[in-house]
Coordinates of C-alpha atoms in Angstrom, one line a residue:
Chain A
M99 CA 207.8 84.2 79.1
D100 CA 205.4 83.2 76.5
A101 CA 201.7 82.9 77.4
V102 CA 200.4 79.4 78.2
L103 CA 198.8 78.0 75.1
S104 CA 195.1 77.4 75.5
P105 CA 194.1 75.1 74.0
P106 CA 197.5 73.4 74.0
R107 CA 199.1 72.2 70.7
I108 CA 198.5 68.5 69.9
L109 CA 201.7 67.3 68.3
P110 CA 202.5 63.8 66.9
S111 CA 205.4 62.0 68.5
G112 CA 205.3 59.1 66.0
D113 CA 202.3 56.8 65.6
A114 CA 201.9 55.8 69.3
A115 CA 202.4 59.0 71.3
I116 CA 201.1 62.5 71.5
T117 CA 202.9 65.6 72.8
V118 CA 200.5 68.0 74.4
E119 CA 202.5 71.3 74.4
F120 CA 201.4 74.1 76.7
S121 CA 204.5 76.3 76.2
R122 CA 207.8 76.5 74.4
T123 CA 209.6 77.9 77.5
I124 CA 210.1 76.9 81.1
D125 CA 207.0 78.4 82.7
D126 CA 205.4 77.6 86.0
D127 CA 201.9 78.1 84.7
A128 CA 202.5 75.8 81.9
N129 CA 204.0 73.2 84.3
R130 CA 200.8 73.5 86.5
R131 CA 198.7 72.8 83.4
V132 CA 200.9 69.8 82.5
L133 CA 200.6 68.3 85.9
A134 CA 196.8 69.0 86.0
L135 CA 196.3 67.3 82.6
D136 CA 198.4 64.4 83.8
E137 CA 195.9 64.0 86.8
F138 CA 192.9 64.4 84.5
V139 CA 194.2 61.7 82.1
A140 CA 194.9 59.4 85.1
A141 CA 191.4 60.0 86.5
E142 CA 189.9 59.2 83.1
A143 CA 191.7 55.8 83.1
L144 CA 191.5 55.6 79.3
P145 CA 192.4 52.0 78.4
A146 CA 194.2 53.1 75.3
V147 CA 196.6 55.3 77.2
T148 CA 199.6 53.2 78.3
E149 CA 201.6 55.8 80.2
T150 CA 202.2 59.6 80.5
V151 CA 205.4 61.6 80.9
P152 CA 205.0 65.1 82.3
T153 CA 207.8 67.6 81.5
Y154 CA 208.2 71.3 82.1
R155 CA 206.0 72.4 79.3
S156 CA 204.3 69.4 77.8
L157 CA 202.7 66.1 78.6
L158 CA 203.8 63.1 76.5
V159 CA 200.9 60.6 76.3
H160 CA 201.9 57.1 75.1
Y161 CA 198.9 55.2 73.6
D162 CA 197.9 52.0 71.8
P163 CA 196.9 52.9 68.2
L164 CA 195.1 49.6 67.9
Q165 CA 192.6 51.0 70.4
I166 CA 192.3 54.7 69.5
D167 CA 193.5 56.9 66.6
F168 CA 195.5 60.1 66.8
D169 CA 192.6 62.5 66.0
T170 CA 190.2 60.9 68.6
L171 CA 192.7 60.9 71.4
G172 CA 193.9 64.4 70.4
A173 CA 190.4 65.8 70.7
K174 CA 189.9 64.0 74.1
L175 CA 193.2 65.5 75.4
T176 CA 192.2 69.0 74.2
E177 CA 188.9 68.6 76.0
L178 CA 190.7 67.5 79.2
A179 CA 193.3 70.3 78.9
L180 CA 190.5 73.0 78.8
K181 CA 189.0 71.8 82.1
P182 CA 189.5 74.4 84.9
L183 CA 192.6 73.8 87.0
P184 CA 191.8 71.8 90.1
E185 CA 192.0 73.4 93.6
A186 CA 195.6 73.5 94.7
K187 CA 195.8 70.4 96.8
T188 CA 198.2 69.9 99.6
T189 CA 201.4 68.7 97.9
R190 CA 204.0 66.6 99.6
R191 CA 207.0 68.6 100.9
W192 CA 210.4 66.9 101.3
R193 CA 213.4 68.2 103.1
V194 CA 216.5 67.1 101.2
P195 CA 219.8 67.3 103.1
V196 CA 222.8 68.6 101.1
A197 CA 226.5 68.7 101.9
Y198 CA 227.6 71.8 100.0
G199 CA 231.0 72.7 98.6
G200 CA 234.4 71.0 98.9
E201 CA 234.7 67.8 97.0
N202 CA 230.9 67.4 97.1
G203 CA 230.3 70.6 95.2
I204 CA 233.3 71.4 93.2
D205 CA 231.7 74.4 91.4
L206 CA 230.6 76.3 94.6
E207 CA 233.6 78.7 94.6
D208 CA 233.3 79.4 90.9
V209 CA 229.6 80.0 91.2
A210 CA 230.2 82.4 94.1
K211 CA 232.8 84.3 92.0
A212 CA 230.5 84.5 89.0
L213 CA 227.7 85.9 91.1
D214 CA 230.1 88.1 93.1
I215 CA 228.9 86.8 96.4
S216 CA 230.5 84.6 99.1
P217 CA 230.1 80.7 98.9
E218 CA 228.1 81.0 102.2
E219 CA 225.7 83.4 100.4
V220 CA 225.3 80.9 97.5
I221 CA 224.4 78.2 100.0
A222 CA 222.0 80.5 101.9
R223 CA 220.3 81.5 98.6
H224 CA 220.0 77.9 97.4
V225 CA 218.6 76.7 100.8
G226 CA 216.3 79.7 100.8
G227 CA 214.5 78.6 97.6
D228 CA 211.1 77.0 97.5
Y229 CA 211.2 74.3 94.9
K230 CA 208.8 72.0 93.0
V231 CA 209.6 68.8 91.1
A232 CA 208.7 70.1 87.6
M233 CA 209.7 66.8 85.9
I234 CA 211.8 63.7 86.3
G235 CA 213.6 62.6 83.2
F236 CA 216.7 61.7 81.2
T237 CA 217.9 59.0 83.6
P238 CA 216.1 57.3 86.5
G239 CA 215.3 59.7 89.3
W240 CA 216.9 62.8 87.8
S241 CA 214.5 65.4 89.2
Y242 CA 214.3 68.9 87.6
L243 CA 213.2 71.5 90.1
S244 CA 211.6 74.9 89.4
G245 CA 211.8 77.7 91.8
L246 CA 215.5 78.6 91.7
P247 CA 215.9 82.2 93.0
A248 CA 216.4 84.6 90.1
S249 CA 219.6 85.8 91.7
M250 CA 221.2 82.4 91.2
Q251 CA 220.3 81.8 87.5
M252 CA 223.3 81.4 85.2
S253 CA 224.0 79.7 81.9
R254 CA 225.3 76.1 81.9
R255 CA 228.9 75.2 81.6
Q256 CA 230.6 75.5 78.2
N257 CA 232.0 72.0 78.6
P258 CA 229.7 69.5 80.1
R259 CA 231.4 67.0 82.4
L260 CA 231.2 63.4 81.2
L261 CA 230.9 62.1 84.8
T262 CA 229.4 63.7 87.8
P263 CA 228.7 61.9 91.1
A264 CA 225.5 60.2 92.2
G265 CA 223.4 62.5 94.5
T266 CA 224.7 65.7 92.9
I267 CA 222.8 68.9 93.6
S268 CA 223.4 71.4 90.8
I269 CA 222.1 74.5 89.1
G270 CA 221.8 75.2 85.3
G271 CA 219.9 78.0 83.7
I272 CA 216.8 78.8 85.7
Q273 CA 216.7 75.3 87.2
T274 CA 218.2 73.3 90.0
G275 CA 218.2 69.5 90.1
V276 CA 218.6 66.4 92.2
Q277 CA 220.6 63.9 90.2
C278 CA 220.3 60.3 91.3
L279 CA 222.8 58.2 89.3
A280 CA 226.4 59.1 88.3
G281 CA 226.5 60.5 84.8
P282 CA 227.2 63.4 82.4
S283 CA 226.1 66.9 83.3
G284 CA 226.6 70.4 82.1
W285 CA 225.3 72.0 85.3
H286 CA 227.3 73.7 88.1
L287 CA 227.8 71.3 91.0
L288 CA 226.9 72.8 94.4
G289 CA 226.8 69.8 96.7
R290 CA 225.7 66.2 97.2
T291 CA 222.8 64.6 99.0
A292 CA 222.6 61.1 100.4
V293 CA 219.0 60.9 99.2
R294 CA 218.4 58.2 96.5
T295 CA 215.5 59.3 94.4
Y296 CA 215.8 55.9 92.7
Q297 CA 216.8 52.8 94.6
L298 CA 216.1 49.2 93.7
G299 CA 215.0 47.0 96.6
R300 CA 213.6 50.0 98.5
D301 CA 209.9 50.7 98.9
P302 CA 209.2 53.0 97.1
I303 CA 211.7 52.5 94.3
F304 CA 211.1 56.1 93.1
L305 CA 210.9 58.6 95.9
L306 CA 209.8 61.8 94.3
E307 CA 206.7 62.5 92.1
P308 CA 206.3 65.4 89.6
G309 CA 204.6 68.1 91.6
D310 CA 206.2 67.4 95.0
A311 CA 207.6 70.4 96.9
I312 CA 211.3 70.4 97.9
S313 CA 213.3 72.3 100.5
F314 CA 217.0 71.9 100.9
A315 CA 218.9 71.8 104.3
A316 CA 222.6 72.2 104.6
V317 CA 224.4 69.4 106.5
D318 CA 228.1 68.9 107.3
E319 CA 230.3 66.2 105.8
K320 CA 230.0 63.9 108.8
T321 CA 226.2 63.9 108.7
F322 CA 226.3 63.4 104.9
K323 CA 228.5 60.3 105.4
E324 CA 226.2 58.9 108.1
Q325 CA 223.1 59.6 105.9
D326 CA 224.8 58.0 102.9
R327 CA 225.4 54.8 104.9
A328 CA 221.8 54.7 106.1
A329 CA 220.5 55.5 102.5
E330 CA 222.7 52.7 101.1
A331 CA 221.0 50.3 103.5
G332 CA 217.6 51.4 102.1
E333 CA 216.6 54.2 104.5
V334 CA 214.7 57.2 103.1
V335 CA 216.9 60.0 104.4
A336 CA 214.7 62.8 103.0
E337 CA 212.2 64.0 105.5
L338 CA 208.5 64.5 104.8
I339 CA 207.6 67.9 106.4
P340 CA 204.2 69.6 106.8
S341 CA 203.6 72.2 104.1
Chain B
M173 CA 228.1 31.8 76.4
T174 CA 231.6 30.5 75.4
S175 CA 232.2 33.7 73.6
I176 CA 229.8 36.6 72.9
S177 CA 229.7 39.6 70.5
P178 CA 230.1 43.0 72.1
G179 CA 226.7 44.7 72.3
S180 CA 224.8 41.6 73.3
S181 CA 222.2 41.6 76.1
V182 CA 219.0 40.0 77.3
Q183 CA 216.0 41.8 75.8
D184 CA 212.2 41.4 75.6
L185 CA 209.6 44.0 74.9
G186 CA 210.9 46.1 77.8
R187 CA 209.5 47.6 80.9
F188 CA 206.7 50.2 80.7
G189 CA 205.0 52.6 83.1
A190 CA 208.0 54.3 84.7
Q191 CA 209.1 56.7 82.0
R192 CA 207.6 59.5 84.2
Y193 CA 210.4 58.7 86.7
G194 CA 213.2 58.7 84.0
L195 CA 213.3 54.9 83.6
V196 CA 213.3 54.1 79.9
P197 CA 211.7 50.8 78.7
S198 CA 214.7 49.4 76.8
G199 CA 213.7 46.2 74.9
A200 CA 214.7 44.5 71.6
V201 CA 215.7 46.7 68.7
D202 CA 214.0 44.3 66.2
R203 CA 210.7 43.1 67.7
L204 CA 209.7 41.1 64.7
A205 CA 212.9 39.1 64.7
M206 CA 212.7 38.6 68.5
A207 CA 209.1 37.4 68.2
G208 CA 210.0 35.1 65.3
A209 CA 212.7 33.4 67.3
N210 CA 210.2 32.8 70.1
A211 CA 207.5 31.5 67.7
L212 CA 209.9 29.0 66.3
L213 CA 210.3 27.4 69.8
G214 CA 206.6 27.7 70.8
N215 CA 207.5 30.3 73.4
P216 CA 205.1 33.3 74.0
L217 CA 206.1 35.8 71.3
F218 CA 207.6 38.4 73.7
T219 CA 209.6 36.0 75.9
A220 CA 213.1 37.3 76.7
T221 CA 215.8 36.4 74.2
I222 CA 219.5 37.1 73.8
E223 CA 220.0 40.1 71.5
L224 CA 223.3 39.4 69.8
G225 CA 225.6 42.1 68.5
P226 CA 227.0 41.8 65.0
L227 CA 230.2 39.9 65.7
N228 CA 230.9 36.2 66.5
S229 CA 229.4 34.3 69.4
V230 CA 229.6 30.7 70.5
V231 CA 227.0 29.2 72.8
T232 CA 227.6 25.7 74.4
A233 CA 225.1 23.3 75.9
K234 CA 226.2 22.0 79.3
G235 CA 224.6 19.3 81.4
G236 CA 222.0 18.3 78.8
A237 CA 220.4 19.0 75.4
V238 CA 219.2 22.6 74.7
R239 CA 217.0 23.8 71.8
V240 CA 217.6 27.3 70.5
A241 CA 216.5 29.4 67.5
L242 CA 218.4 32.1 65.7
S243 CA 216.8 35.0 63.9
G244 CA 217.5 38.6 62.9
A245 CA 220.7 39.6 61.0
Q246 CA 221.6 37.2 58.2
R247 CA 224.9 35.4 59.2
P248 CA 226.6 32.0 59.0
A249 CA 226.1 29.6 61.9
D250 CA 227.0 26.0 62.4
V251 CA 227.0 23.2 64.9
G252 CA 230.2 21.1 64.5
G253 CA 230.5 22.2 60.9
T254 CA 226.9 21.5 60.0
P255 CA 225.3 24.8 58.8
V256 CA 222.4 26.2 60.8
A257 CA 220.2 28.6 58.9
V258 CA 218.8 31.8 60.4
N259 CA 215.1 31.4 61.2
T260 CA 215.3 27.8 62.2
T261 CA 215.6 25.8 65.4
V262 CA 218.5 23.6 66.3
M263 CA 219.1 21.2 69.2
L264 CA 222.5 21.3 70.9
A265 CA 223.4 18.0 72.5
D266 CA 225.3 18.1 75.8
G267 CA 228.7 19.6 75.1
E268 CA 227.8 20.8 71.5
S269 CA 228.3 24.4 70.5
L270 CA 226.5 26.7 68.1
T271 CA 229.0 29.0 66.4
I272 CA 227.4 32.2 65.2
G273 CA 229.4 34.2 62.6
V274 CA 229.6 37.9 61.8
A275 CA 226.4 39.6 60.6
R276 CA 226.4 39.9 56.8
S277 CA 223.3 42.1 56.5
G278 CA 221.6 43.6 59.5
T279 CA 223.1 44.3 62.9
F280 CA 221.3 42.4 65.7
G281 CA 220.6 38.7 66.0
Y282 CA 218.1 37.1 68.4
L283 CA 218.9 33.8 70.1
A284 CA 215.8 32.4 71.7
I285 CA 215.9 29.4 74.1
E286 CA 213.2 26.8 74.3
G287 CA 211.3 27.7 77.5
G288 CA 212.8 31.2 77.5
V289 CA 215.6 33.0 79.3
R290 CA 215.0 32.5 83.1
G291 CA 215.4 35.4 85.5
E292 CA 213.8 37.7 88.0
P293 CA 211.6 40.3 86.2
M294 CA 211.8 43.9 87.4
F295 CA 208.8 46.0 86.4
G296 CA 207.7 43.0 84.4
S297 CA 210.8 42.6 82.2
L298 CA 214.2 40.9 82.1
A299 CA 215.5 43.5 79.6
V300 CA 218.9 44.9 80.4
N301 CA 219.2 48.6 81.3
A302 CA 222.8 48.7 82.6
R303 CA 222.6 52.4 83.7
A304 CA 219.6 51.7 85.9
G305 CA 221.1 48.4 87.2
L306 CA 218.2 46.4 85.7
G307 CA 218.1 43.2 83.8
S308 CA 218.2 39.5 84.6
P309 CA 220.0 37.1 84.9
Y310 CA 222.7 39.7 84.3
P311 CA 222.0 43.5 84.8
R312 CA 224.6 44.4 82.1
P313 CA 225.7 43.5 78.6
L314 CA 226.7 39.8 78.3
Q315 CA 230.3 38.6 78.8
P316 CA 232.1 35.5 77.8
G317 CA 231.4 32.8 80.4
D318 CA 227.9 34.0 81.3
Q319 CA 225.6 31.1 81.9
F320 CA 221.9 30.6 81.5
L321 CA 219.7 28.1 83.4
V322 CA 217.4 26.7 80.7
A323 CA 214.8 24.0 80.2
A324 CA 215.9 20.6 78.7
A325 CA 215.1 20.3 75.0
S326 CA 211.7 18.8 74.2
A327 CA 211.3 15.9 71.8
T328 CA 209.9 18.0 69.0
T329 CA 211.1 18.1 65.4
E330 CA 213.2 21.1 64.2
K331 CA 211.3 24.0 62.8
R332 CA 211.7 26.9 60.3
I333 CA 209.7 30.0 60.0
E334 CA 208.6 31.7 56.8
L335 CA 208.8 35.5 57.2
P336 CA 207.7 37.9 54.5
A337 CA 210.4 39.0 52.1
P338 CA 212.4 41.9 53.7
V339 CA 210.9 45.3 52.9
E340 CA 213.2 47.6 50.9
G341 CA 212.8 51.3 50.4
P342 CA 212.9 54.4 52.6
I343 CA 212.4 54.4 56.3
R344 CA 209.0 55.9 57.0
V345 CA 208.6 58.8 59.4
V346 CA 205.8 61.0 60.8
L347 CA 206.9 64.6 61.0
G348 CA 207.0 66.3 64.3
P349 CA 206.7 67.0 67.2
Q350 CA 209.0 70.0 66.5
D351 CA 209.2 70.0 62.7
D352 CA 208.2 73.7 62.8
E353 CA 211.7 74.4 64.2
F354 CA 213.0 73.6 60.7
A355 CA 212.1 75.4 57.5
D356 CA 213.7 74.3 54.2
A357 CA 215.8 72.0 56.3
K358 CA 212.8 69.7 56.4
D359 CA 213.0 69.1 52.7
L360 CA 216.8 68.6 52.9
F361 CA 216.1 66.0 55.6
L362 CA 213.6 64.1 53.5
N363 CA 215.4 64.4 50.2
S364 CA 218.9 63.4 51.3
E365 CA 220.8 60.2 51.5
W366 CA 221.8 59.2 55.1
K367 CA 224.2 56.8 56.7
I368 CA 224.3 55.4 60.2
S369 CA 227.5 56.3 62.0
A370 CA 229.7 53.5 63.4
T371 CA 229.5 55.3 66.8
S372 CA 225.8 54.4 67.2
D373 CA 224.5 52.2 69.9
R374 CA 221.3 51.1 71.7
M375 CA 220.9 54.7 73.0
G376 CA 220.9 56.4 69.7
Y377 CA 221.9 56.0 66.0
R378 CA 223.9 59.0 64.8
L379 CA 223.2 59.9 61.2
E380 CA 225.8 61.2 58.7
G381 CA 224.6 63.4 55.9
P382 CA 223.9 67.1 55.2
S383 CA 223.7 69.5 58.2
I384 CA 220.1 70.2 59.2
K385 CA 219.8 73.8 60.3
H386 CA 217.4 75.0 63.0
L387 CA 215.2 78.1 62.7
H388 CA 215.6 79.2 66.4
G389 CA 218.7 77.4 67.6
H390 CA 219.1 74.0 68.9
N391 CA 218.1 74.5 72.6
I392 CA 214.5 73.7 73.4
V393 CA 213.1 73.0 76.8
S394 CA 213.4 69.3 77.4
D395 CA 210.4 67.2 76.6
G396 CA 209.5 63.6 76.4
T397 CA 211.0 61.2 73.8
V398 CA 209.9 58.0 72.2
N399 CA 211.7 55.1 70.3
G400 CA 212.4 56.5 66.9
S401 CA 212.5 60.2 67.9
I402 CA 214.8 62.0 65.4
Q403 CA 216.5 64.8 67.4
V404 CA 218.8 67.4 65.8
P405 CA 221.6 68.7 68.0
G406 CA 223.6 71.8 67.4
N407 CA 225.9 70.2 64.8
G408 CA 222.9 69.5 62.5
Q409 CA 223.6 65.8 62.4
P410 CA 220.4 64.0 63.5
I411 CA 220.3 61.3 66.1
V412 CA 217.6 58.6 66.0
L413 CA 216.7 57.6 69.6
M414 CA 216.8 53.9 70.3
P415 CA 215.4 51.7 73.1
D416 CA 218.1 52.8 75.7
R417 CA 217.4 56.6 75.0
G418 CA 217.0 59.2 77.8
T419 CA 213.3 59.6 78.6
S420 CA 213.5 63.3 77.9
G421 CA 215.7 65.4 75.6
G422 CA 216.5 69.0 74.9
Y423 CA 217.0 69.1 71.1
P424 CA 214.2 69.7 68.6
K425 CA 212.8 66.6 67.1
I426 CA 212.1 66.9 63.4
A427 CA 210.3 63.5 62.9
T428 CA 209.7 60.1 64.4
V429 CA 210.4 56.7 62.7
I430 CA 207.1 54.8 62.5
T431 CA 206.7 51.7 64.7
A432 CA 206.5 49.3 61.8
D433 CA 209.9 50.5 60.5
L434 CA 211.8 50.7 63.7
G435 CA 213.2 47.2 63.6
R436 CA 214.1 47.5 59.9
F437 CA 215.8 50.8 60.7
G438 CA 217.6 49.3 63.7
Q439 CA 219.0 46.5 61.5
T440 CA 220.4 49.0 58.9
Q441 CA 224.2 48.5 58.9
P442 CA 226.5 51.5 59.5
G443 CA 227.7 53.0 56.3
K444 CA 224.8 51.7 54.2
P445 CA 222.9 54.6 52.4
F446 CA 219.2 55.0 53.0
R447 CA 216.5 57.6 52.8
F448 CA 213.5 58.8 54.9
K449 CA 210.0 59.3 53.6
A450 CA 207.2 61.2 55.4
V451 CA 203.9 59.4 55.7
T452 CA 200.6 60.6 57.1
M453 CA 199.4 59.6 60.5
A454 CA 196.7 57.5 58.9
E455 CA 199.3 55.6 56.8
A456 CA 201.6 55.2 59.9
Q457 CA 198.8 53.8 62.0
A458 CA 197.6 51.5 59.2
A459 CA 201.2 50.2 59.0
Y460 CA 201.2 49.8 62.9
R461 CA 198.1 47.6 62.7
A462 CA 199.5 45.6 59.8
F463 CA 202.8 45.1 61.8
F464 CA 200.9 43.8 64.8
E465 CA 198.9 41.5 62.6
L466 CA 202.2 40.2 61.2
L467 CA 203.5 39.6 64.8
Q468 CA 200.3 37.7 65.7
S469 CA 200.6 35.6 62.5
L470 CA 204.1 34.3 63.4
P471 CA 203.1 31.1 65.1
G472 CA 201.1 30.1 62.0
R473 CA 204.2 30.6 59.9
V474 CA 206.2 27.9 61.7
H475 CA 206.6 24.6 59.9
D476 CA 208.6 21.4 60.3
S477 CA 212.1 21.9 58.8
N478 CA 211.9 18.5 56.9
I479 CA 209.0 19.7 54.7
L480 CA 211.4 22.4 53.4
M481 CA 213.9 19.6 52.7
L482 CA 211.3 17.6 50.6
D483 CA 210.4 20.7 48.6
I484 CA 214.1 21.3 47.8
K485 CA 214.4 17.7 46.8
A486 CA 211.4 17.9 44.5
L487 CA 212.7 21.1 42.9
L488 CA 216.1 19.6 42.4
Q489 CA 214.6 16.6 40.7
A490 CA 212.6 18.8 38.4
N491 CA 215.8 20.7 37.5
V492 CA 217.8 17.5 37.1
A493 CA 215.2 16.4 34.6
G494 CA 216.1 19.4 32.5
T495 CA 213.3 21.8 33.3
A496 CA 214.3 25.4 34.0
V497 CA 212.2 27.4 36.3
D498 CA 212.5 31.1 36.4
A499 CA 211.0 32.8 39.4
T500 CA 210.4 36.0 37.3
N501 CA 208.7 34.2 34.4
D502 CA 205.4 32.5 35.2
A503 CA 205.4 30.8 31.8
T504 CA 208.1 28.4 33.2
W505 CA 206.2 27.6 36.4
Q506 CA 204.4 24.6 34.8
V507 CA 206.8 21.9 35.7
T508 CA 206.8 19.0 33.3
V509 CA 208.7 15.9 34.0
A510 CA 210.8 14.7 31.1
G511 CA 209.3 11.7 29.3
S512 CA 205.7 12.3 30.3

């Protein structure tokens, strides 16, 4: 892992956004810095900043160039990035139910073979992980989690699938993820959750925030089907649990 | 919509504030053309319009008169055989149809409706994002038979709008954020001729040209994207991200199209050669300010159509009288009437 850059690099993403880069690799320290800067920027409430997008290693800051120029905002962001990290606050922790294997997780057997362990052991290791939402991106609600146990890390599929189901729980590289909508993926599919991280007409529309803690819990097919019906009707089937 | 070109959808400026949750803003590809169509009708500049794909469309008024304005790609259009110019308004009487032909230059047209497209905004926008199930009145690209509830046409005169002459020349970019992932390939990118592939869409325009090689391979850790991000995947053929892009991407981004040139880039037809040119941040942000001043000036550029007719008549009379006027030769601009 590379060291976290301090100060971070201030990079232009066109004329109306700045990428504040803390690291070039996936790095938990960098991600903590990203999320802290995101909070600092929000607390500053700079009128010129229109929105921010935290990712693993950088914070994308969209701004209005009619109100502030690149150099001025870049200097301000550097100053905020050098502030000491805030005290670790109590993060929200969610328990996300997962139906592993079978048609819900068509790669479970192959992952077990590749790791030379039983499918049950794959599930046990995945459930045993302590995860954090490092970023949400690509498509609505697609939540990238850090914290995958080192013993489960493996490269992505050679041939990405064009369509994978809504609610897919998968692993890729050193990450695991909760995918909300059906769509393409090059990750290994372990199971499915009934939890909708994005659902129109529900309050909140977006369930997870970057920085939230996640634990997985294995459920059987029958429970998954029940939870799926409840979730379809607008229920939040993820549980908030005390950290 | 009696018939509708593929690739047509309701668009406005888009919805902002939820990119941190993976929800991309969407919105019109050519904001200037969209705002121009609204200005023609006296609508607020960023009212939702129908973004039309490059093929034929026919829109029919039902149950009363409707006024619309067409802007964007140059293309033939007519009501019952009477031509309708791009960048003008036209009233459709009950039962009349506006037939919109294939785009001759440019890709997207904008059909604004007097009083605006009506719908239920989500996150402050009617823009279609089919993947997220968003957009109103239809959360998907438009289909033949789709209907819009609209205001009855007002009793105003028809209008035209005078837009500045289309800018030619290279598409301006600001290098970065990952231009240091490319060495000499940066020069190759800036010094080569490019074409937009026919497989492009509102998610991304694929470019055809020389292969752009990475210094450290094509996999970077995903980070945030913007409209106009130029990412370079493993095959070295850049993709310019458009309003329906993913909010994050895992390929190095060599440069970003500047805001002022995004619409012009988006209207570049597949197969037509063009180049990029790197500008400084100061130049890009000056162009940004000029672009927004231009948008704000649009209502003041709207005139009654009949004034244009009088001008043409006067010009025709001058020419009938035997006086040649050459637009490139100011010595001929002094129009003298024969016999005086």
